[in-house]
């Protein structure tokens, strides 16, 4: 089965990396905002005494209670304490909020100690899938949401087996052979075998000829933690999820535990992944090790324009280099694992012989065509895959809670229920998911050196094996910035990647704009161009907890226990 899994790699677009970016400048200019008091607080329940696991704490504490409508710009919804769904509409032409309007009223149900918060997902221009937190799933006909008409219930029934409450992780609306389908992934936490586990249930809702909807539970996935990314592909042909633990695809067979065993190379293969970066004079090749190895098992030889790195007499890297090196100055070292420094690694340092044309567009000569486009700027290659902020990662740059984790992005076929594609991210936990287009698979934002890169899944329904991630945009230095924020609750950026936001649980919201109009024309002392971003801080007077955040291109909407705030970032 392992041979059927396609291993992916990330290839950043050099055109989207800004080697001249030199950080953010704090702006003291006030942020234009609107403040709207709530007459009814948002619906929010806290875990009961039976929901005491860390999984429950994450699920309840990090839930975003604001739900963005991807089909209607600047329209957001939330559930209030009376179990009403309220609509927040920002009127961009006049720069104000329209009055809040109740579009749907949930009936009061029987409460239990296992209740969840209300959650809902917009699956099309007409339908919304909603769970009341009491174990019932609702198909809602929203009508024309631009007119803010009252929603109507099209179908309601018990979502799982009646005893389990759940959260809607994602949902898709499909039409096949003139029949309407809604596929959804329902998440709940359950105590089994002396520990709590996360269950992801793939459920199908099919509209029958008489207009009624029939529910079928198709598949089940079990995890030891909450997924850091989980989404259904359009047409619901696959589930894409990211986790740092083993994945059980509904069976006890070891072949179904895919995260660590199913899709990795066989143990006898000695392939070790490597990355490389460069400066004006030097080339650095880093081989990441999963465990501490013996230094005597490695051998590095180099001469003129040739390199060969072996492990236990098997080649890890061999070939003709892009340019000549001074082989007498070649060095290599093994760095053992240190507290806060991540996994051990081997680093090979090469010294370029000719520094007059110091930019290498690839490590090996036979990779020039695939690694470099003729129209890419030389500045992007001068620093390899890094920016002007390139430096050795220090202990404070890393999240100490993530150092020992090994994250994998998996694509699971919903028909065969097997893993078809896998991307290993190491300890690099995805930062957040970004919905850029209605109905599309959310992009995934991953840290790369100091930056945060936005990767959009690319696939062809006609050729499911042709699945990859495309580098769409870059949040300059944001990977470094977010690592320093230990109290972050929500992280998001605008769909056009113009600015990013870090929101703390109370009061503070940090805004990072990629472009700073007040810093145009800055140069280094040596004459090189420098790009500066802009940082702003929004502080609330109240100590209320921030319960939700939605980021649009022009505005950011915040939901607290007593107020709605609209930050007019670009309005």
Coordinates of C-alpha atoms in Angstrom, one line a residue:
X1 CA 0.0 0.0 0.0
X2 CA 2.9 2.3 0.7
X3 CA 3.9 2.3 -2.9
X4 CA 0.6 3.7 -3.9
X5 CA 1.1 6.9 -1.8
X6 CA 2.6 9.8 -3.8
X7 CA 5.0 11.9 -1.7
X8 CA 4.8 15.6 -2.3
X9 CA 7.3 18.4 -1.9
X10 CA 6.8 22.2 -1.6
X11 CA 8.5 24.3 -4.3
X12 CA 8.2 28.0 -3.5
X13 CA 7.8 30.4 -6.4
X14 CA 10.9 32.6 -6.3
X15 CA 9.0 35.5 -7.7
X16 CA 6.8 35.6 -4.6
X17 CA 9.7 35.9 -2.2
X18 CA 10.9 39.3 -1.3
X19 CA 14.6 39.3 -0.4
X20 CA 14.5 43.0 0.3
X21 CA 11.9 42.8 3.1
X22 CA 13.4 44.1 6.3
X23 CA 10.6 43.8 8.9
X24 CA 7.6 45.9 10.1
X25 CA 7.6 49.5 11.3
X26 CA 5.2 50.3 14.1
X27 CA 2.6 52.9 13.2
X28 CA 0.9 55.0 15.8
X29 CA -1.8 56.2 13.5
X30 CA -5.3 55.4 14.9
X31 CA -7.3 52.6 13.4
X32 CA -10.6 53.6 12.1
X33 CA -13.3 51.4 13.8
X34 CA -17.0 50.9 14.3
X35 CA -18.3 49.7 17.7
X36 CA -21.7 48.1 17.9
X37 CA -23.2 47.0 21.3
X38 CA -25.0 43.6 21.5
X39 CA -28.3 43.4 23.2
X40 CA -28.0 39.6 23.4
X41 CA -24.6 38.0 24.0
X42 CA -23.2 35.4 21.6
X43 CA -24.0 31.7 22.3
X44 CA -21.1 30.1 24.1
X45 CA -20.9 27.1 26.4
X46 CA -17.9 25.9 28.3
X47 CA -16.8 22.3 28.7
X48 CA -18.6 20.3 31.4
X49 CA -17.0 18.2 34.1
X50 CA -17.2 15.3 31.7
X51 CA -15.4 17.2 28.9
X52 CA -12.1 17.6 30.7
X53 CA -9.6 16.6 28.1
X54 CA -7.1 18.9 26.3
X55 CA -9.0 18.1 23.1
X56 CA -12.2 19.5 24.6
X57 CA -10.3 22.6 25.8
X58 CA -8.9 23.2 22.3
X59 CA -12.2 22.5 20.6
X60 CA -14.3 24.8 22.8
X61 CA -11.6 27.5 23.4
X62 CA -10.4 28.0 19.9
X63 CA -13.7 27.8 18.0
X64 CA -14.4 30.8 15.9
X65 CA -18.0 31.9 16.7
X66 CA -18.1 34.2 13.6
X67 CA -19.0 32.5 10.4
X68 CA -18.0 34.1 7.1
X69 CA -20.3 33.8 4.1
X70 CA -17.9 33.3 1.1
X71 CA -20.7 34.0 -1.4
X72 CA -21.6 37.4 0.1
X73 CA -18.7 39.8 0.8
X74 CA -18.6 41.6 4.1
X75 CA -21.5 39.4 5.4
X76 CA -20.9 37.4 8.6
X77 CA -23.1 35.4 11.0
X78 CA -23.1 34.3 14.6
X79 CA -25.5 32.5 17.0
X80 CA -26.7 34.4 20.1
X81 CA -27.5 33.2 23.5
X82 CA -31.2 32.8 22.6
X83 CA -30.1 30.3 19.8
X84 CA -30.9 32.8 17.0
X85 CA -28.7 33.2 14.0
X86 CA -27.9 36.8 13.5
X87 CA -26.6 38.5 10.4
X88 CA -23.8 41.2 10.4
X89 CA -23.7 43.1 7.2
X90 CA -21.1 45.8 6.5
X91 CA -22.4 48.4 4.1
X92 CA -19.2 49.4 2.2
X93 CA -20.5 52.4 0.2
X94 CA -21.4 54.3 3.4
X95 CA -18.9 52.6 5.7
X96 CA -21.3 51.5 8.3
X97 CA -23.0 48.4 9.7
X98 CA -26.6 47.6 8.8
X99 CA -28.8 46.8 11.8
X100 CA -28.4 43.3 13.0
X101 CA -31.2 40.9 11.8
X102 CA -32.3 37.5 13.0
X103 CA -32.4 35.2 10.0
X104 CA -33.1 31.8 11.8
X105 CA -34.4 30.7 15.2
X106 CA -33.3 27.3 16.6
X107 CA -35.7 25.6 18.9
X108 CA -34.6 24.9 22.5
X109 CA -33.6 21.3 22.9
X110 CA -32.9 19.0 25.7
X111 CA -29.6 19.9 27.3
X112 CA -26.9 17.4 28.5
X113 CA -23.4 17.4 29.9
X114 CA -22.0 16.5 26.5
X115 CA -23.3 19.5 24.5
X116 CA -21.2 21.4 22.0
X117 CA -21.4 25.0 20.7
X118 CA -23.6 25.8 17.7
X119 CA -21.6 25.5 14.4
X120 CA -22.6 26.0 10.8
X121 CA -21.1 26.1 7.3
X122 CA -22.4 27.7 4.1
X123 CA -22.2 25.1 1.3
X124 CA -23.7 27.1 -1.6
X125 CA -25.5 30.3 -2.4
X126 CA -28.7 28.7 -1.2
X127 CA -27.9 26.1 1.5
X128 CA -26.4 26.1 4.9
X129 CA -25.6 23.1 7.1
X130 CA -26.0 23.7 10.8
X131 CA -25.8 21.7 14.0
X132 CA -27.5 23.0 17.2
X133 CA -24.8 21.5 19.5
X134 CA -27.4 19.1 20.8
X135 CA -26.8 16.3 18.3
X136 CA -29.2 17.4 15.6
X137 CA -28.1 18.4 12.1
X138 CA -30.1 20.9 10.0
X139 CA -30.2 21.5 6.3
X140 CA -31.2 25.2 5.9
X141 CA -32.6 26.8 2.8
X142 CA -31.3 30.4 3.2
X143 CA -32.9 31.8 0.0
X144 CA -31.3 34.9 -1.3
X145 CA -28.8 35.9 1.4
X146 CA -28.2 39.3 -0.2
X147 CA -31.7 40.3 0.8
X148 CA -31.3 38.9 4.3
X149 CA -34.6 37.0 4.1
X150 CA -35.6 34.6 6.9
X151 CA -34.1 31.1 6.5
X152 CA -36.3 28.0 6.3
X153 CA -35.5 24.5 7.6
X154 CA -35.4 22.0 4.7
X155 CA -34.5 19.0 6.9
X156 CA -33.5 18.1 10.5
X157 CA -32.5 14.8 12.0
X158 CA -30.0 13.2 14.5
X159 CA -26.5 13.7 13.1
X160 CA -24.7 10.6 14.5
X161 CA -26.1 8.0 16.9
X162 CA -28.0 10.4 19.2
X163 CA -25.6 10.2 22.1
X164 CA -22.8 12.2 20.5
X165 CA -22.8 16.0 20.0
X166 CA -20.5 17.2 17.2
X167 CA -18.9 20.1 15.4
X168 CA -19.1 20.6 11.6
X169 CA -15.5 20.6 10.4
X170 CA -16.4 21.1 6.7
X171 CA -19.2 20.5 4.2
X172 CA -19.7 20.5 0.4
X173 CA -22.8 20.8 -1.8
X174 CA -22.8 18.8 -5.0
X175 CA -25.3 18.1 -7.8
X176 CA -24.9 14.7 -9.6
X177 CA -27.3 13.3 -12.1
X178 CA -29.8 16.1 -11.2
X179 CA -29.7 15.0 -7.5
X180 CA -28.6 17.2 -4.7
X181 CA -26.0 16.0 -2.2
X182 CA -24.4 17.5 0.9
X183 CA -21.2 15.9 2.1
X184 CA -19.9 16.8 5.5
X185 CA -17.2 15.9 8.1
X186 CA -18.6 15.8 11.6
X187 CA -16.1 16.0 14.5
X188 CA -16.6 14.8 18.1
X189 CA -14.3 13.8 20.9
X190 CA -15.0 10.5 22.7
X191 CA -13.4 8.6 25.5
X192 CA -12.2 5.1 24.3
X193 CA -9.6 2.7 25.6
X194 CA -8.5 4.8 28.6
X195 CA -8.0 8.0 26.5
X196 CA -9.9 10.7 24.6
X197 CA -9.8 10.5 20.8
X198 CA -11.1 12.6 17.9
X199 CA -13.6 11.0 15.5
X200 CA -14.2 12.4 12.0
X201 CA -17.3 11.0 10.4
X202 CA -18.0 11.5 6.7
X203 CA -21.7 11.9 6.3
X204 CA -23.8 12.1 3.1
X205 CA -27.2 13.9 2.8
X206 CA -29.1 13.1 -0.3
X207 CA -32.3 14.8 -1.5
X208 CA -34.9 12.2 -2.6
X209 CA -37.4 12.6 -5.3
X210 CA -40.1 13.7 -2.8
X211 CA -37.8 16.5 -1.6
X212 CA -36.8 14.9 1.7
X213 CA -33.2 14.4 2.7
X214 CA -31.7 10.9 3.5
X215 CA -28.6 10.7 5.7
X216 CA -25.9 8.0 5.4
X217 CA -22.8 7.8 7.5
X218 CA -20.0 6.7 5.1
X219 CA -16.7 6.5 6.8
X220 CA -14.9 7.2 10.1
X221 CA -11.4 8.5 10.9
X222 CA -9.9 8.3 14.3
X223 CA -7.1 10.6 15.6
X224 CA -5.4 11.1 18.9
X225 CA -5.6 14.9 18.5
X226 CA -7.6 17.6 16.7
X227 CA -6.6 18.1 13.0
X228 CA -4.8 21.3 12.3
X229 CA -6.4 21.3 8.8
X230 CA -9.4 19.4 7.5
X231 CA -11.4 20.0 4.4
X232 CA -13.4 18.2 1.7
X233 CA -12.3 18.6 -1.9
X234 CA -14.9 19.9 -4.3
X235 CA -17.0 17.0 -5.5
X236 CA -16.1 15.4 -2.1
X237 CA -13.7 13.0 -3.8
X238 CA -11.2 13.3 -1.0
X239 CA -10.6 14.5 2.6
X240 CA -7.5 16.6 3.1
X241 CA -6.3 16.7 6.7
X242 CA -3.1 17.6 8.6
X243 CA -2.1 16.0 11.9
X244 CA 1.0 15.1 13.9
X245 CA -0.4 11.7 15.0
X246 CA -1.2 8.3 13.5
X247 CA -4.5 8.2 11.5
X248 CA -6.8 5.3 11.9
X249 CA -9.1 4.9 8.9
X250 CA -11.7 2.9 10.6
X251 CA -10.0 -0.4 11.1
X252 CA -7.6 -2.1 13.5
X253 CA -5.2 -3.2 10.7
X254 CA -1.8 -1.5 11.0
X255 CA -2.1 -0.6 7.3
X256 CA -4.8 1.9 8.2
X257 CA -2.5 3.8 10.5
X258 CA -1.2 6.0 7.8
X259 CA 0.4 9.1 9.3
X260 CA 3.7 7.4 10.3
X261 CA 3.6 3.9 8.8
X262 CA 1.5 3.6 5.7
X263 CA 3.1 6.1 3.4
X264 CA 6.7 6.3 4.6
X265 CA 9.6 4.7 2.7
X266 CA 10.5 1.2 3.8
X267 CA 13.0 1.1 6.7
X268 CA 15.8 -0.4 4.5
X269 CA 15.8 2.7 2.4
X270 CA 18.4 5.3 3.6
X271 CA 17.0 8.3 1.9
X272 CA 17.4 11.5 4.1
X273 CA 15.7 14.7 2.9
X274 CA 17.8 17.8 2.6
X275 CA 17.5 21.5 2.0
X276 CA 20.0 24.1 0.8
X277 CA 20.5 27.8 1.1
X278 CA 23.2 30.2 -0.1
X279 CA 25.0 33.5 0.6
X280 CA 27.3 35.4 -1.6
X281 CA 30.3 33.1 -0.8
X282 CA 28.8 30.0 0.7
X283 CA 26.4 27.1 0.1
X284 CA 24.7 25.4 3.1
X285 CA 23.3 21.9 2.6
X286 CA 21.3 20.5 5.6
X287 CA 20.2 16.9 5.9
X288 CA 17.5 16.5 8.5
X289 CA 17.7 13.4 10.7
X290 CA 14.8 11.8 12.5
X291 CA 17.1 10.2 15.1
X292 CA 20.7 10.7 16.3
X293 CA 23.1 8.8 13.9
X294 CA 26.8 7.9 14.2
X295 CA 29.0 10.5 12.5
X296 CA 31.2 7.7 11.1
X297 CA 28.3 6.4 9.0
X298 CA 28.5 9.6 6.9
X299 CA 31.1 10.5 4.3
X300 CA 31.4 13.8 2.4
X301 CA 33.7 14.2 -0.6
X302 CA 34.0 17.1 -3.0
X303 CA 36.2 18.2 -5.8
X304 CA 35.9 21.2 -8.2
X305 CA 32.3 20.9 -9.3
X306 CA 31.4 17.6 -7.9
X307 CA 29.9 16.5 -4.5
X308 CA 29.0 13.1 -3.0
X309 CA 27.4 12.6 0.4
X310 CA 26.9 9.0 1.5
X311 CA 25.3 7.3 4.5
X312 CA 26.4 3.7 5.3
X313 CA 28.0 3.6 1.8
X314 CA 24.7 4.6 0.1
X315 CA 24.5 7.9 -1.8
X316 CA 22.3 10.7 -0.4
X317 CA 23.5 13.4 -2.8
X318 CA 25.8 13.0 -5.7
X319 CA 26.2 15.0 -8.9
X320 CA 27.7 18.0 -10.7
X321 CA 27.2 21.3 -8.8
X322 CA 25.9 24.4 -10.4
X323 CA 29.2 26.1 -10.0
X324 CA 32.8 25.4 -8.9
X325 CA 33.7 25.2 -5.3
X326 CA 37.0 25.4 -3.3
X327 CA 37.1 21.8 -2.2
X328 CA 39.8 22.4 0.4
X329 CA 37.4 24.6 2.3
X330 CA 34.5 22.1 2.3
X331 CA 33.4 21.3 5.9
X332 CA 30.6 19.4 7.5
X333 CA 29.3 18.8 11.0
X334 CA 26.7 16.9 12.9
X335 CA 24.6 18.9 15.3
X336 CA 23.1 16.8 18.0
X337 CA 19.6 17.5 19.3
X338 CA 19.5 20.3 21.8
X339 CA 16.7 21.6 24.0
X340 CA 14.6 23.9 21.9
X341 CA 16.7 23.3 18.7
X342 CA 14.6 20.6 17.0
X343 CA 15.8 17.4 15.5
X344 CA 19.5 16.6 14.8
X345 CA 21.0 17.3 11.4
X346 CA 24.1 17.2 9.2
X347 CA 25.2 20.5 7.7
X348 CA 27.6 20.6 4.7
X349 CA 29.2 24.0 4.0
X350 CA 30.7 24.6 0.5
X351 CA 32.7 27.7 -0.5
X352 CA 32.1 29.1 -3.9
X353 CA 35.2 29.5 -6.1
X354 CA 33.9 32.3 -8.3
X355 CA 32.0 34.9 -6.3
X356 CA 31.8 37.4 -9.2
X357 CA 28.7 35.6 -10.4
X358 CA 27.6 34.3 -7.0
X359 CA 24.0 33.5 -7.5
X360 CA 23.3 29.8 -8.0
X361 CA 19.8 29.1 -9.4
X362 CA 20.0 25.5 -8.4
X363 CA 22.3 23.2 -6.3
X364 CA 23.0 20.7 -9.1
X365 CA 23.7 21.7 -12.7
X366 CA 21.1 19.3 -14.1
X367 CA 18.4 21.1 -12.1
X368 CA 18.8 24.5 -13.7
X369 CA 15.9 24.3 -16.1
X370 CA 13.4 23.1 -13.5
X371 CA 14.5 25.4 -10.7
X372 CA 14.8 28.7 -12.4
X373 CA 12.8 30.8 -14.8
X374 CA 14.7 33.2 -17.1
X375 CA 12.5 36.1 -16.1
X376 CA 12.9 35.6 -12.3
X377 CA 14.8 38.5 -10.6
X378 CA 18.3 37.8 -9.5
X379 CA 17.6 39.1 -6.1
X380 CA 15.2 36.2 -5.4
X381 CA 18.0 33.6 -6.1
X382 CA 20.7 35.4 -4.2
X383 CA 19.2 34.2 -1.0
X384 CA 17.9 30.8 -2.1
X385 CA 14.6 30.2 -0.5
X386 CA 15.1 32.8 2.2
X387 CA 14.9 36.6 2.6
X388 CA 17.1 39.3 3.8
X389 CA 16.0 38.3 7.3
X390 CA 17.7 35.0 6.9
X391 CA 19.5 33.8 10.1
X392 CA 20.0 30.6 12.1
X393 CA 16.8 29.8 14.0
X394 CA 17.2 30.4 17.7
X395 CA 15.4 28.8 20.5
X396 CA 13.0 31.7 20.9
X397 CA 12.0 31.4 17.2
X398 CA 10.3 28.0 17.7
X399 CA 7.2 27.0 19.5
X400 CA 8.6 24.7 22.2
X401 CA 5.3 22.7 22.2
X402 CA 5.8 21.8 18.5
X403 CA 9.5 20.7 18.5
X404 CA 8.9 17.0 18.8
X405 CA 5.8 16.9 16.6
X406 CA 5.9 15.5 13.0
X407 CA 3.1 16.9 10.9
X408 CA 1.8 15.2 7.8
X409 CA -0.7 16.6 5.2
X410 CA -2.7 13.7 3.9
X411 CA -5.1 13.4 1.0
X412 CA -7.6 10.5 1.7
X413 CA -9.7 9.2 -1.2
X414 CA -13.3 9.0 0.0
X415 CA -14.1 6.0 -2.3
X416 CA -11.3 3.7 -1.5
X417 CA -10.6 5.4 1.9
X418 CA -6.8 5.1 1.4
X419 CA -4.1 7.8 1.5
X420 CA -3.2 8.8 -2.0
X421 CA -0.9 11.8 -1.3
X422 CA 1.3 12.8 1.6
X423 CA 3.4 15.8 2.4
X424 CA 5.7 15.7 5.5
X425 CA 6.0 19.1 7.2
X426 CA 8.3 17.9 10.1
X427 CA 7.7 20.1 13.1
X428 CA 6.3 22.9 11.0
X429 CA 2.7 23.1 12.2
X430 CA 0.3 24.8 9.7
X431 CA -0.6 28.3 10.8
X432 CA -4.1 28.6 9.5
X433 CA -6.4 27.8 6.5
X434 CA -7.4 30.6 4.1
X435 CA -10.7 30.6 2.1
X436 CA -9.9 32.6 -1.0
X437 CA -12.7 31.6 -3.3
X438 CA -16.2 30.3 -2.7
X439 CA -16.4 26.5 -3.1
X440 CA -12.7 26.1 -3.5
X441 CA -10.5 24.0 -1.2
X442 CA -9.0 26.4 1.5
X443 CA -5.4 27.3 1.0
X444 CA -3.0 26.2 3.8
X445 CA -0.5 28.7 5.3
X446 CA 2.9 27.2 6.3
X447 CA 5.9 28.8 7.8
X448 CA 9.1 28.8 5.6
X449 CA 12.1 30.3 7.3
X450 CA 10.9 33.7 8.5
X451 CA 8.0 34.0 6.0
X452 CA 4.6 32.4 5.9
X453 CA 3.7 30.9 2.5
X454 CA 0.2 30.5 1.2
X455 CA -0.2 27.1 -0.6
X456 CA -3.4 26.4 -2.7
X457 CA -4.2 22.8 -3.4
X458 CA -4.3 22.1 -7.2
X459 CA -6.0 19.0 -8.6
X460 CA -7.8 17.8 -11.7
X461 CA -11.1 15.8 -11.2
X462 CA -10.3 13.9 -14.4
X463 CA -6.9 12.9 -13.1
X464 CA -7.0 12.5 -9.3
X465 CA -3.3 11.5 -9.1
X466 CA -2.3 14.9 -10.4
X467 CA -2.6 16.6 -7.0
X468 CA -0.2 19.2 -5.7
X469 CA 0.2 22.5 -3.7
X470 CA 0.9 25.8 -5.5
X471 CA 2.6 28.7 -3.9
X472 CA 0.1 31.6 -4.3
X473 CA 1.3 34.4 -2.0
X474 CA 3.8 35.2 0.8
X475 CA 3.2 36.9 4.1
X476 CA 6.6 38.5 4.6
X477 CA 8.3 37.7 7.9
X478 CA 5.0 36.6 9.3
X479 CA 6.3 33.2 10.3
X480 CA 8.9 34.8 12.5
X481 CA 6.4 37.4 13.9
X482 CA 3.7 34.9 14.9
X483 CA 6.2 32.6 16.7
X484 CA 6.8 35.4 19.1
X485 CA 3.1 35.7 20.1
X486 CA 2.5 33.2 22.9
X487 CA -1.0 34.3 23.6
X488 CA -2.5 34.1 20.1
X489 CA -6.0 32.8 19.7
X490 CA -6.9 33.5 16.1
X491 CA -4.6 34.0 13.1
X492 CA -5.9 35.0 9.7
X493 CA -5.1 37.1 6.7
X494 CA -7.2 38.9 4.1
X495 CA -8.1 36.8 1.0
X496 CA -5.8 38.9 -1.1
X497 CA -2.9 38.5 1.4
X498 CA -2.5 42.3 1.8
X499 CA -2.5 42.1 5.6
X500 CA -2.4 39.5 8.4
X501 CA -3.9 39.6 11.9
X502 CA -3.0 38.0 15.2
X503 CA -5.8 38.1 17.8
X504 CA -5.2 37.4 21.5
X505 CA -8.0 36.1 23.7
X506 CA -8.6 39.5 25.3
X507 CA -8.1 43.1 24.2
X508 CA -5.1 43.0 21.8
X509 CA -5.2 42.6 18.0
X510 CA -2.0 42.9 16.0
X511 CA -2.2 44.0 12.4
X512 CA 0.6 43.4 9.9
X513 CA 0.4 45.1 6.4
X514 CA 2.7 43.8 3.8
X515 CA 3.2 47.3 2.2
X516 CA 3.9 50.5 4.0
X517 CA 3.3 53.6 1.9
X518 CA 5.2 55.8 4.4
X519 CA 8.4 53.7 4.0
X520 CA 8.7 53.9 0.2
X521 CA 12.1 54.7 -1.2
X522 CA 14.2 53.4 1.8
X523 CA 17.6 51.9 0.9
X524 CA 20.4 50.2 2.7
X525 CA 23.6 52.0 3.4
X526 CA 25.2 50.2 0.5
X527 CA 22.5 51.4 -1.8
X528 CA 20.3 48.3 -2.0
X529 CA 16.5 48.6 -1.9
X530 CA 14.6 47.8 1.4
X531 CA 11.0 47.0 1.8
X532 CA 9.2 47.7 5.1
X533 CA 5.8 46.5 6.2
X534 CA 3.5 48.3 8.7
X535 CA 2.5 47.1 12.1
X536 CA -0.5 48.4 14.0
X537 CA -2.0 47.5 17.4
X538 CA -5.7 47.7 18.2
X539 CA -6.5 47.6 22.0
X540 CA -10.0 47.3 23.4
X541 CA -10.9 49.1 26.5
X542 CA -13.0 46.2 27.7
X543 CA -11.6 42.9 29.1
X544 CA -14.2 40.9 27.3
X545 CA -13.1 37.7 25.7
X546 CA -12.8 37.8 21.9
X547 CA -15.0 35.0 20.5
X548 CA -14.7 35.4 16.8
X549 CA -12.8 37.0 14.0
X550 CA -13.5 37.3 10.2
X551 CA -10.9 39.0 7.9
X552 CA -11.9 40.6 4.6
X553 CA -9.9 42.6 2.1
X554 CA -11.1 45.9 3.4
X555 CA -12.3 45.2 7.0
X556 CA -11.9 42.9 9.9
X557 CA -14.9 42.0 12.1
X558 CA -14.4 41.0 15.8
X559 CA -17.0 39.5 18.1
X560 CA -16.7 39.9 21.8
X561 CA -19.1 39.1 24.7
X562 CA -20.7 42.5 24.5
X563 CA -19.7 44.2 21.2
X564 CA -19.1 43.9 17.5
X565 CA -16.0 45.7 16.3
X566 CA -15.3 46.5 12.6
X567 CA -11.7 47.5 11.9
X568 CA -11.6 49.5 8.7
X569 CA -8.1 48.4 7.7
X570 CA -8.3 49.4 4.0
X571 CA -11.7 51.1 3.9

